[in-house]
Amino acid sequence: MYRWLDERLSLSRFNKKFLRKAFPVHHSFFLGEITMFAFITLVLTGIFLTFNYEPSSRLIKYMGRELPAAYASILYIDSLPFGAVLRSVHHWSANVMIAAAFLHMLRILISGAYKKPRELNWLLGLALLGLSVVTAFTGYSLPFDAFSVTATQIGYGIGASMPYIGEWVSQLIFGGEYPTLHSIPRVYSLHVLWFPLLLMALIGAHMLIMIKQKHTQPAYAEKVAPGKILGVPMMPQQGYMMGVLFLLYLAVVFFIGGSYIAHPVEAFGPPTASTPAVKPDWYFLWIYGILQIIPGDLKIPLPFGAAINSEFIGGVLVPGLLGIAAVLLPFLDTRKTKQRYLELPTRHPVRTSVTFALIAFLLTTSLAGWKQEFGFSNLQLWTIIIVGTLATYLTSYLIIVSYWGKAPKGEAGELEEA
Ligand code: HEM
C-alpha cells in the first residue's frame, strides 16, 4: 500500500525531508506540544458534545421540568455513559491548553526565542493565545445555567464598554442584547466552527513557520556541535516521544475529568431573575480582580455622548496595553543577525525580571478577585499590586546581577543542517 501511494504521491521524497527533521532535546520544548495535544483532545471531545447538545435557549419539557433546551441537553449529556467524563475532559483540556500556551509563551519570552527571524511566529502565538481564551469564553456561555448566563453578562458588558463601537460589537457576537433567543445559536456557531477553524489555520501556519525557520537551539548545542543543528529526528525518536507524551496527557486529563466533574450545572440551576455570585475561571480572574478595585461609577466623558467607564479600563484597556507591549517586543530588538541559540535568562536580567514582575502582577490582580472573601480594602489591594510587582522586579534583578554578574552575551554563527 505504501509503494502504491508512493508511486502516486512521491511520499518518500517528503519523508526523507520531513521525517529526518532534527528536534532539539529540551523539556521546555514540549510545552508547545502539550498545547497542541490539548487542542486535539478539545476537538475530539467537542465532536461528541455536538452530537448531544442542543444550541437553543427556548424552553422545553425535560424530565417533567420546563428548562432551556441547552441546559437540559447538558443534563442529558451528563446522564450518558461516560458523558459527564467526556464533558469534563473537554472543560479541563481548555484549562490545560490556555495554561500550556501561556507557559510556552513565557519560555519563548525568557529565552529570547521571539527575536529575528521568529517575530512572525511570536505574533501568531499571541493571536493563538488570545483566540484560545475567547474560544473558552464562548464555550462557557453554552450550558445556559445561572452561572454561565451571569458570567457571559459580565463579558458582554466588557465588550459593550468600548466607546463608540462596543455595543455594536457585543450585539454582533451575541445576536442582540444578551441574552436573546439568538444568542446561543450564534455563540455556538463561533465556538464549534469558526473559532476552531481559525485556531487550526493559525496552528498550521505556526508549525509551518517553525519547520521552515528551525527551532532555536538549547545553549549547550553551541558548545557540543557549533554550527550544526543538534537534535533527534522526527521519526522515530521525536515521534515516539510525542506519542508517549500524548498518552500521558490523556491519562492525566481523564483522571482529572473522572475525579472532578466540570461545571456541575445542576448545582447552579437554570437561569433565574436573581444573579448568583460568580467567579470567573483562573485565566480571567486577574481582569475580574482589576474590575473589583476600580470605582464602579467611574465615568470619563468623551465627545458625542460616549464615555470611558471602569469596565473598559479593567477589561479592555489594561489587557490591551499588555497586548500592545507584547506585539512590539520583538521589534525593540534591532539586531541584524538571526537568533540561533536560546539565551540564558541569567544573562538578561532586565527581561527576566520583567517576566517575573508580569507574573507577580497577574497573581496579585488575581488576588484582588478574592477581595470579599479575604476582606481586603481597595487601598490594601492597590498597595499589594504595586509594591508586589515592583519588589519582584527589583529583587529578581538584584539577585541575577549580583549572583551571575553581567556575562558577555555572545553572537552565534550560521547553522547548517546536520
Ligand atoms: C494554541 C497555542 C499554541 C500552540 C499549539 C503552539 C505550538 C508550538 C509548537 C509545537 C512549537 C515547537 C516546539 C516549541 O518550541 O515549544 C512552537 C514554537 C514556537 N511558538 Fe508556539 N504555540 C502556541 C502558542 C504560542 C504563543 C502564545 C507564543 C508566543 C506569544 C508562541 C510562539 C512560538 C515561537 C516564537 C516558537 C518558535 C520557538 C523556537 O524556535 O524556539 N506560540 N509553538
Short mmCIF file of C-alpha atoms and ligand atoms in Angstrom, two decimals:
data_model
loop_
_atom_site.label_atom_id
_atom_site.label_comp_id
_atom_site.label_asym_id
_atom_site.label_seq_id
_atom_site.Cartn_x
_atom_site.Cartn_y
_atom_site.Cartn_z
CA MET A 1 0.00 0.00 0.00
CA TYR A 2 2.89 2.34 0.87
CA ARG A 3 4.53 1.61 -2.53
CA TRP A 4 1.19 2.22 -4.29
CA LEU A 5 0.78 5.58 -2.58
CA ASP A 6 4.47 6.46 -3.03
CA GLU A 7 4.27 5.98 -6.81
CA ARG A 8 1.39 8.44 -6.96
CA LEU A 9 2.29 10.96 -4.27
CA SER A 10 6.12 10.74 -4.00
CA LEU A 11 5.84 10.13 -0.28
CA SER A 12 9.47 9.06 0.08
CA ARG A 13 10.71 12.49 -1.05
CA PHE A 14 8.58 14.15 1.63
CA ASN A 15 9.56 11.51 4.21
CA LYS A 16 13.28 11.99 3.58
CA LYS A 17 12.96 15.70 4.25
CA PHE A 18 10.34 15.86 6.98
CA LEU A 19 10.82 12.65 8.96
CA ARG A 20 14.55 13.37 9.32
CA LYS A 21 13.91 16.89 10.60
CA ALA A 22 16.03 17.43 13.74
CA PHE A 23 14.25 18.34 17.00
CA PRO A 24 16.30 19.81 19.82
CA VAL A 25 16.01 17.80 23.03
CA HIS A 26 14.92 20.03 25.89
CA HIS A 27 11.91 19.51 28.15
CA SER A 28 10.75 23.13 27.77
CA PHE A 29 10.13 22.44 24.06
CA PHE A 30 7.28 20.10 24.99
CA LEU A 31 5.08 22.96 26.22
CA GLY A 32 4.06 23.86 22.65
CA GLU A 33 3.29 20.19 22.01
CA ILE A 34 1.16 19.87 25.16
CA THR A 35 -0.81 22.90 23.92
CA MET A 36 -1.41 21.03 20.67
CA PHE A 37 -2.45 17.78 22.42
CA ALA A 38 -4.96 19.74 24.48
CA PHE A 39 -6.37 21.29 21.28
CA ILE A 40 -6.70 17.87 19.57
CA THR A 41 -8.47 16.50 22.69
CA LEU A 42 -10.80 19.51 22.68
CA VAL A 43 -11.76 18.87 19.05
CA LEU A 44 -12.38 15.13 19.62
CA THR A 45 -14.41 15.52 22.83
CA GLY A 46 -16.15 18.55 21.29
CA ILE A 47 -17.42 16.38 18.41
CA PHE A 48 -19.05 14.07 20.97
CA LEU A 49 -20.63 17.08 22.69
CA THR A 50 -22.08 18.47 19.43
CA PHE A 51 -23.90 15.14 18.86
CA ASN A 52 -25.88 15.64 22.06
CA TYR A 53 -26.00 19.38 22.77
CA GLU A 54 -28.98 21.48 21.64
CA PRO A 55 -27.92 25.07 20.84
CA SER A 56 -31.11 26.82 21.90
CA SER A 57 -32.40 28.67 24.93
CA ARG A 58 -36.09 28.06 24.13
CA LEU A 59 -37.99 26.30 26.90
CA ILE A 60 -38.65 22.56 26.56
CA LYS A 61 -40.07 19.87 28.83
CA TYR A 62 -37.29 17.65 30.21
CA MET A 63 -37.92 15.02 32.91
CA GLY A 64 -41.10 16.79 33.95
CA ARG A 65 -39.44 20.23 34.27
CA GLU A 66 -39.60 23.22 31.94
CA LEU A 67 -35.97 24.08 31.12
CA PRO A 68 -33.93 25.90 28.45
CA ALA A 69 -33.04 23.29 25.78
CA ALA A 70 -29.28 23.98 26.07
CA TYR A 71 -29.38 23.49 29.86
CA ALA A 72 -31.47 20.31 29.53
CA SER A 73 -29.07 18.90 26.93
CA ILE A 74 -26.16 19.27 29.35
CA LEU A 75 -28.16 17.25 31.91
CA TYR A 76 -28.76 14.70 29.15
CA ILE A 77 -25.02 14.55 28.26
CA ASP A 78 -24.16 14.01 31.94
CA SER A 79 -26.65 11.12 32.07
CA LEU A 80 -25.00 9.26 29.14
CA PRO A 81 -22.39 6.55 29.83
CA PHE A 82 -19.08 8.46 30.24
CA GLY A 83 -20.93 11.61 29.11
CA ALA A 84 -20.00 13.64 32.20
CA VAL A 85 -16.39 12.40 31.98
CA LEU A 86 -16.03 13.44 28.32
CA ARG A 87 -17.62 16.82 29.06
CA SER A 88 -15.21 17.27 31.96
CA VAL A 89 -12.22 16.25 29.83
CA HIS A 90 -13.33 18.91 27.33
CA HIS A 91 -13.53 21.52 30.11
CA TRP A 92 -10.19 20.63 31.77
CA SER A 93 -8.43 20.41 28.40
CA ALA A 94 -9.43 24.02 27.73
CA ASN A 95 -7.77 24.94 31.03
CA VAL A 96 -4.64 22.95 30.15
CA MET A 97 -4.49 24.47 26.65
CA ILE A 98 -4.54 28.02 28.00
CA ALA A 99 -2.08 27.24 30.82
CA ALA A 100 0.32 25.39 28.49
CA ALA A 101 0.13 28.14 25.81
CA PHE A 102 0.87 30.76 28.49
CA LEU A 103 3.85 28.79 29.88
CA HIS A 104 5.04 28.17 26.31
CA MET A 105 4.91 31.93 25.75
CA LEU A 106 6.90 32.53 28.95
CA ARG A 107 9.60 30.10 27.79
CA ILE A 108 9.80 31.92 24.43
CA LEU A 109 9.96 35.25 26.26
CA ILE A 110 12.51 34.29 28.88
CA SER A 111 14.83 32.59 26.38
CA GLY A 112 14.69 35.33 23.70
CA ALA A 113 13.23 32.94 21.08
CA TYR A 114 10.89 35.71 19.85
CA LYS A 115 13.76 37.62 18.20
CA LYS A 116 14.64 37.77 14.49
CA PRO A 117 13.71 35.67 12.48
CA ARG A 118 10.83 34.38 14.67
CA GLU A 119 8.86 37.63 15.07
CA LEU A 120 6.04 36.30 12.88
CA ASN A 121 5.63 33.18 14.99
CA TRP A 122 5.61 35.30 18.14
CA LEU A 123 2.74 37.38 16.67
CA LEU A 124 0.86 34.27 15.52
CA GLY A 125 1.38 32.82 19.00
CA LEU A 126 -0.13 35.92 20.63
CA ALA A 127 -3.14 35.61 18.31
CA LEU A 128 -3.41 31.92 19.27
CA LEU A 129 -3.34 32.68 23.00
CA GLY A 130 -5.97 35.43 22.64
CA LEU A 131 -8.20 33.27 20.45
CA SER A 132 -7.90 30.28 22.84
CA VAL A 133 -9.14 32.47 25.71
CA VAL A 134 -12.00 33.90 23.62
CA THR A 135 -13.00 30.40 22.45
CA ALA A 136 -13.05 29.19 26.07
CA PHE A 137 -15.25 32.17 26.99
CA THR A 138 -17.78 31.35 24.24
CA GLY A 139 -17.82 27.73 25.49
CA TYR A 140 -18.62 28.97 28.98
CA SER A 141 -21.86 30.53 27.83
CA LEU A 142 -23.23 27.36 26.19
CA PRO A 143 -24.61 25.39 29.23
CA PHE A 144 -27.02 28.31 29.80
CA ASP A 145 -27.29 27.76 33.56
CA ALA A 146 -27.46 30.57 36.12
CA PHE A 147 -23.67 30.69 36.45
CA SER A 148 -22.90 30.79 32.73
CA VAL A 149 -25.56 33.41 31.98
CA THR A 150 -24.17 35.72 34.68
CA ALA A 151 -20.55 35.16 33.58
CA THR A 152 -21.50 35.83 29.94
CA GLN A 153 -23.32 39.01 31.00
CA ILE A 154 -20.05 40.27 32.56
CA GLY A 155 -18.21 39.52 29.27
CA TYR A 156 -20.98 41.16 27.26
CA GLY A 157 -20.69 44.27 29.45
CA ILE A 158 -16.91 44.44 28.98
CA GLY A 159 -17.28 44.22 25.17
CA ALA A 160 -20.09 46.80 25.18
CA SER A 161 -17.97 49.22 27.25
CA MET A 162 -15.69 50.06 24.29
CA PRO A 163 -16.50 53.68 23.39
CA TYR A 164 -18.45 54.16 20.13
CA ILE A 165 -18.22 50.58 18.80
CA GLY A 166 -18.67 48.41 21.94
CA GLU A 167 -22.44 47.96 21.96
CA TRP A 168 -22.38 47.12 18.26
CA VAL A 169 -19.55 44.54 18.65
CA SER A 170 -21.23 42.82 21.62
CA GLN A 171 -24.60 42.67 19.87
CA LEU A 172 -22.97 41.25 16.74
CA ILE A 173 -21.38 38.42 18.75
CA PHE A 174 -24.38 37.69 20.97
CA GLY A 175 -27.16 38.22 18.40
CA GLY A 176 -28.63 41.24 20.18
CA GLU A 177 -28.67 42.41 23.78
CA TYR A 178 -27.65 39.28 25.70
CA PRO A 179 -29.48 37.02 26.50
CA THR A 180 -31.80 36.83 23.48
CA LEU A 181 -33.11 33.72 21.71
CA HIS A 182 -30.43 34.35 19.05
CA SER A 183 -27.52 34.42 21.49
CA ILE A 184 -26.91 30.68 21.97
CA PRO A 185 -27.10 29.69 18.24
CA ARG A 186 -24.71 32.49 17.32
CA VAL A 187 -22.17 31.81 20.07
CA TYR A 188 -22.47 28.07 19.32
CA SER A 189 -21.53 28.61 15.68
CA LEU A 190 -18.50 30.68 16.73
CA HIS A 191 -17.47 28.14 19.38
CA VAL A 192 -17.76 24.91 17.38
CA LEU A 193 -17.00 26.12 13.86
CA TRP A 194 -15.37 29.48 13.18
CA PHE A 195 -13.02 29.77 16.14
CA PRO A 196 -11.76 26.14 15.93
CA LEU A 197 -11.22 26.55 12.15
CA LEU A 198 -9.29 29.75 12.76
CA LEU A 199 -7.28 28.06 15.54
CA MET A 200 -6.45 25.17 13.17
CA ALA A 201 -5.33 27.56 10.43
CA LEU A 202 -3.19 29.60 12.84
CA ILE A 203 -1.65 26.48 14.46
CA GLY A 204 -0.90 25.15 10.93
CA ALA A 205 0.84 28.40 9.95
CA HIS A 206 2.69 28.45 13.32
CA MET A 207 4.03 24.92 12.67
CA LEU A 208 4.98 25.56 9.03
CA ILE A 209 6.96 28.66 10.01
CA MET A 210 8.62 26.75 12.86
CA ILE A 211 9.66 23.93 10.47
CA LYS A 212 10.93 26.41 7.88
CA GLN A 213 12.91 28.52 10.38
CA LYS A 214 14.03 25.58 12.54
CA HIS A 215 13.96 25.68 16.33
CA THR A 216 16.23 27.85 18.36
CA GLN A 217 18.85 25.53 19.81
CA PRO A 218 19.43 24.98 23.53
CA ALA A 219 22.55 26.87 24.65
CA TYR A 220 24.56 23.66 25.12
CA ALA A 221 24.32 22.93 21.36
CA GLU A 222 26.68 25.84 20.70
CA LYS A 223 29.41 24.09 22.70
CA VAL A 224 28.71 20.46 21.74
CA ALA A 225 28.27 20.92 17.99
CA PRO A 226 29.00 24.52 16.95
CA GLY A 227 27.41 25.43 13.61
CA LYS A 228 25.27 22.27 13.48
CA ILE A 229 21.67 21.54 14.40
CA LEU A 230 21.73 19.22 17.36
CA GLY A 231 18.69 17.04 17.99
CA VAL A 232 16.81 13.83 17.32
CA PRO A 233 14.97 13.10 14.05
CA MET A 234 11.19 13.44 13.78
CA MET A 235 10.98 9.67 13.19
CA PRO A 236 11.40 7.55 15.12
CA GLN A 237 12.66 9.33 18.28
CA GLN A 238 10.70 12.60 18.39
CA GLY A 239 7.53 10.93 17.03
CA TYR A 240 7.62 8.25 19.74
CA MET A 241 8.31 10.80 22.47
CA MET A 242 5.35 12.86 21.26
CA GLY A 243 3.15 9.72 21.19
CA VAL A 244 4.09 8.81 24.76
CA LEU A 245 3.54 12.38 25.92
CA PHE A 246 0.10 12.46 24.27
CA LEU A 247 -0.92 9.21 26.03
CA LEU A 248 0.38 10.60 29.31
CA TYR A 249 -1.59 13.79 28.69
CA LEU A 250 -4.77 11.75 28.06
CA ALA A 251 -4.16 9.70 31.22
CA VAL A 252 -3.85 12.85 33.33
CA VAL A 253 -6.89 14.70 31.94
CA PHE A 254 -9.08 11.58 32.05
CA PHE A 255 -8.03 11.06 35.67
CA ILE A 256 -8.90 14.68 36.49
CA GLY A 257 -12.08 14.59 34.36
CA GLY A 258 -13.21 11.35 36.02
CA SER A 259 -12.48 12.65 39.51
CA TYR A 260 -13.82 16.21 39.27
CA ILE A 261 -16.91 16.77 37.18
CA ALA A 262 -16.53 20.14 35.50
CA HIS A 263 -19.13 22.89 35.82
CA PRO A 264 -21.91 20.96 37.65
CA VAL A 265 -24.91 22.67 36.01
CA GLU A 266 -27.42 21.03 38.37
CA ALA A 267 -25.72 22.79 41.32
CA PHE A 268 -26.16 26.23 39.65
CA GLY A 269 -29.66 25.59 38.29
CA PRO A 270 -31.34 27.18 35.25
CA PRO A 271 -31.08 30.98 34.86
CA THR A 272 -33.25 32.92 37.30
CA ALA A 273 -34.06 36.58 37.76
CA SER A 274 -31.57 36.81 40.67
CA THR A 275 -27.85 36.89 39.83
CA PRO A 276 -25.70 34.28 41.56
CA ALA A 277 -22.24 35.26 42.83
CA VAL A 278 -19.85 34.05 40.11
CA LYS A 279 -16.09 33.93 39.97
CA PRO A 280 -14.52 33.52 36.57
CA ASP A 281 -12.00 30.80 35.71
CA TRP A 282 -8.42 31.48 36.82
CA TYR A 283 -7.36 32.93 33.43
CA PHE A 284 -9.97 35.72 33.73
CA LEU A 285 -9.51 36.24 37.46
CA TRP A 286 -6.87 38.98 37.07
CA ILE A 287 -9.23 41.05 34.86
CA TYR A 288 -12.09 40.41 37.29
CA GLY A 289 -9.73 41.44 40.13
CA ILE A 290 -8.88 44.76 38.45
CA LEU A 291 -12.62 45.41 37.96
CA GLN A 292 -13.16 44.83 41.69
CA ILE A 293 -10.77 47.61 42.73
CA ILE A 294 -11.68 50.34 40.22
CA PRO A 295 -14.60 52.51 41.41
CA GLY A 296 -17.66 51.10 39.61
CA ASP A 297 -19.20 54.55 38.98
CA LEU A 298 -16.10 55.94 37.23
CA LYS A 299 -17.05 57.77 34.01
CA ILE A 300 -14.76 59.91 31.82
CA PRO A 301 -16.93 61.65 29.21
CA LEU A 302 -15.87 61.62 25.54
CA PRO A 303 -17.27 63.64 22.58
CA PHE A 304 -20.62 62.58 21.03
CA GLY A 305 -22.02 61.17 24.28
CA ALA A 306 -19.56 58.27 24.68
CA ALA A 307 -17.65 57.62 27.91
CA ILE A 308 -14.78 55.61 29.32
CA ASN A 309 -16.01 53.54 32.28
CA SER A 310 -14.43 51.13 34.76
CA GLU A 311 -15.34 48.04 32.69
CA PHE A 312 -13.42 49.49 29.76
CA ILE A 313 -10.34 50.29 31.87
CA GLY A 314 -10.18 46.89 33.61
CA GLY A 315 -11.49 44.65 30.85
CA VAL A 316 -10.15 46.27 27.67
CA LEU A 317 -7.53 48.96 28.36
CA VAL A 318 -5.20 47.10 30.77
CA PRO A 319 -5.21 43.76 28.82
CA GLY A 320 -4.98 45.80 25.58
CA LEU A 321 -1.87 47.70 26.75
CA LEU A 322 -0.20 44.43 27.79
CA GLY A 323 -1.09 43.00 24.35
CA ILE A 324 0.39 46.03 22.53
CA ALA A 325 3.61 45.75 24.58
CA ALA A 326 3.82 42.05 23.61
CA VAL A 327 3.24 42.85 19.92
CA LEU A 328 6.00 45.48 19.94
CA LEU A 329 8.51 43.38 21.89
CA PRO A 330 10.31 41.58 19.01
CA PHE A 331 10.69 44.88 17.15
CA LEU A 332 12.55 46.53 20.03
CA ASP A 333 15.47 44.26 19.24
CA THR A 334 17.29 45.82 16.30
CA ARG A 335 19.99 43.21 15.75
CA LYS A 336 20.89 42.26 12.16
CA THR A 337 21.91 38.64 12.81
CA LYS A 338 19.46 35.77 13.27
CA GLN A 339 18.85 34.35 16.74
CA ARG A 340 20.25 30.80 16.70
CA TYR A 341 20.53 29.77 20.35
CA LEU A 342 18.31 30.13 23.38
CA GLU A 343 19.56 32.91 25.62
CA LEU A 344 20.23 32.15 29.26
CA PRO A 345 17.72 34.08 31.43
CA THR A 346 20.54 34.91 33.87
CA ARG A 347 22.37 36.85 31.13
CA HIS A 348 19.36 39.09 30.50
CA PRO A 349 18.49 40.44 33.96
CA VAL A 350 16.07 43.16 32.78
CA ARG A 351 13.99 40.88 30.55
CA THR A 352 13.93 38.06 33.10
CA SER A 353 12.95 40.43 35.92
CA VAL A 354 10.19 42.00 33.79
CA THR A 355 8.85 38.47 33.17
CA PHE A 356 8.79 37.73 36.92
CA ALA A 357 7.19 41.14 37.58
CA LEU A 358 4.49 40.31 35.00
CA ILE A 359 3.75 37.04 36.81
CA ALA A 360 3.61 38.94 40.14
CA PHE A 361 1.19 41.47 38.59
CA LEU A 362 -1.10 38.70 37.30
CA LEU A 363 -1.05 36.89 40.66
CA THR A 364 -1.70 40.00 42.77
CA THR A 365 -4.50 41.26 40.50
CA SER A 366 -5.99 37.73 40.66
CA LEU A 367 -5.83 38.02 44.46
CA ALA A 368 -7.99 41.15 44.11
CA GLY A 369 -10.61 38.81 42.58
CA TRP A 370 -10.95 37.35 46.10
CA LYS A 371 -11.44 40.80 47.66
CA GLN A 372 -14.68 39.97 49.52
CA GLU A 373 -13.51 36.56 50.79
CA PHE A 374 -10.25 37.97 52.23
CA GLY A 375 -11.83 41.24 53.41
CA PHE A 376 -9.19 43.46 51.74
CA SER A 377 -9.87 47.14 51.08
CA ASN A 378 -9.17 48.70 47.65
CA LEU A 379 -6.22 50.65 49.09
CA GLN A 380 -4.66 47.49 50.54
CA LEU A 381 -5.04 45.67 47.23
CA TRP A 382 -3.58 48.54 45.17
CA THR A 383 -0.59 48.60 47.58
CA ILE A 384 -0.13 44.82 47.28
CA ILE A 385 -0.29 45.01 43.46
CA ILE A 386 2.09 47.97 43.02
CA VAL A 387 4.58 47.05 45.76
CA GLY A 388 4.43 43.32 44.87
CA THR A 389 5.13 43.95 41.17
CA LEU A 390 7.95 46.48 41.73
CA ALA A 391 9.53 44.45 44.57
CA THR A 392 9.51 41.32 42.39
CA TYR A 393 11.27 43.22 39.61
CA LEU A 394 13.92 44.70 41.90
CA THR A 395 14.58 41.53 43.88
CA SER A 396 14.89 39.42 40.75
CA TYR A 397 17.17 41.99 39.08
CA LEU A 398 19.45 42.33 42.11
CA ILE A 399 19.71 38.56 42.61
CA ILE A 400 20.57 37.94 38.94
CA VAL A 401 23.09 40.76 38.67
CA SER A 402 24.84 40.09 41.98
CA TYR A 403 24.87 36.31 41.64
CA TRP A 404 25.57 35.80 37.94
CA GLY A 405 27.08 39.18 37.09
CA LYS A 406 26.97 40.70 33.62
CA ALA A 407 28.44 37.93 31.47
CA PRO A 408 29.04 38.72 27.77
CA LYS A 409 26.04 37.87 25.60
CA GLY A 410 27.93 36.46 22.61
CA GLU A 411 26.87 36.04 18.99
CA ALA A 412 26.27 32.67 17.38
CA GLY A 413 27.47 31.69 13.91
CA GLU A 414 25.46 30.40 10.96
CA LEU A 415 23.94 26.93 11.22
CA GLU A 416 23.87 24.13 8.73
CA GLU A 417 21.55 21.12 8.88
CA ALA A 418 23.48 18.17 10.34
C1 HEM B 1 -2.52 27.39 20.64
C2 HEM B 1 -1.37 27.83 21.01
C3 HEM B 1 0.00 27.35 20.55
C4 HEM B 1 0.42 26.15 20.02
C5 HEM B 1 -0.42 24.92 19.72
C6 HEM B 1 1.85 26.26 19.79
C7 HEM B 1 2.66 25.24 19.34
C8 HEM B 1 4.04 25.33 19.18
C9 HEM B 1 4.94 24.23 18.98
C10 HEM B 1 4.55 22.75 18.96
C11 HEM B 1 6.20 24.75 18.81
C12 HEM B 1 7.50 23.96 18.61
C13 HEM B 1 8.01 23.44 19.95
C14 HEM B 1 8.40 24.51 20.92
O1 HEM B 1 9.27 25.35 20.59
O2 HEM B 1 7.83 24.56 22.02
C15 HEM B 1 6.09 26.18 18.89
C16 HEM B 1 7.14 27.08 18.73
C17 HEM B 1 7.03 28.46 18.88
N1 HEM B 1 5.94 29.14 19.39
FE1 HEM B 1 4.12 28.33 19.78
N2 HEM B 1 2.25 27.53 20.14
C18 HEM B 1 1.16 28.21 20.63
C19 HEM B 1 1.16 29.49 21.18
C20 HEM B 1 2.26 30.33 21.17
C21 HEM B 1 2.34 31.59 21.88
C22 HEM B 1 1.26 32.12 22.82
C23 HEM B 1 3.54 32.16 21.52
C24 HEM B 1 4.11 33.49 21.94
C25 HEM B 1 3.42 34.58 22.00
C26 HEM B 1 4.23 31.25 20.61
C27 HEM B 1 5.44 31.47 19.98
C28 HEM B 1 6.25 30.49 19.44
C29 HEM B 1 7.59 30.69 18.89
C30 HEM B 1 8.32 32.03 18.75
C31 HEM B 1 8.08 29.42 18.54
C32 HEM B 1 9.48 29.08 17.98
C33 HEM B 1 10.30 28.71 19.21
C34 HEM B 1 11.73 28.31 18.94
O3 HEM B 1 12.13 28.13 17.81
O4 HEM B 1 12.44 28.15 19.95
N3 HEM B 1 3.43 30.14 20.46
N4 HEM B 1 4.76 26.52 19.13
#
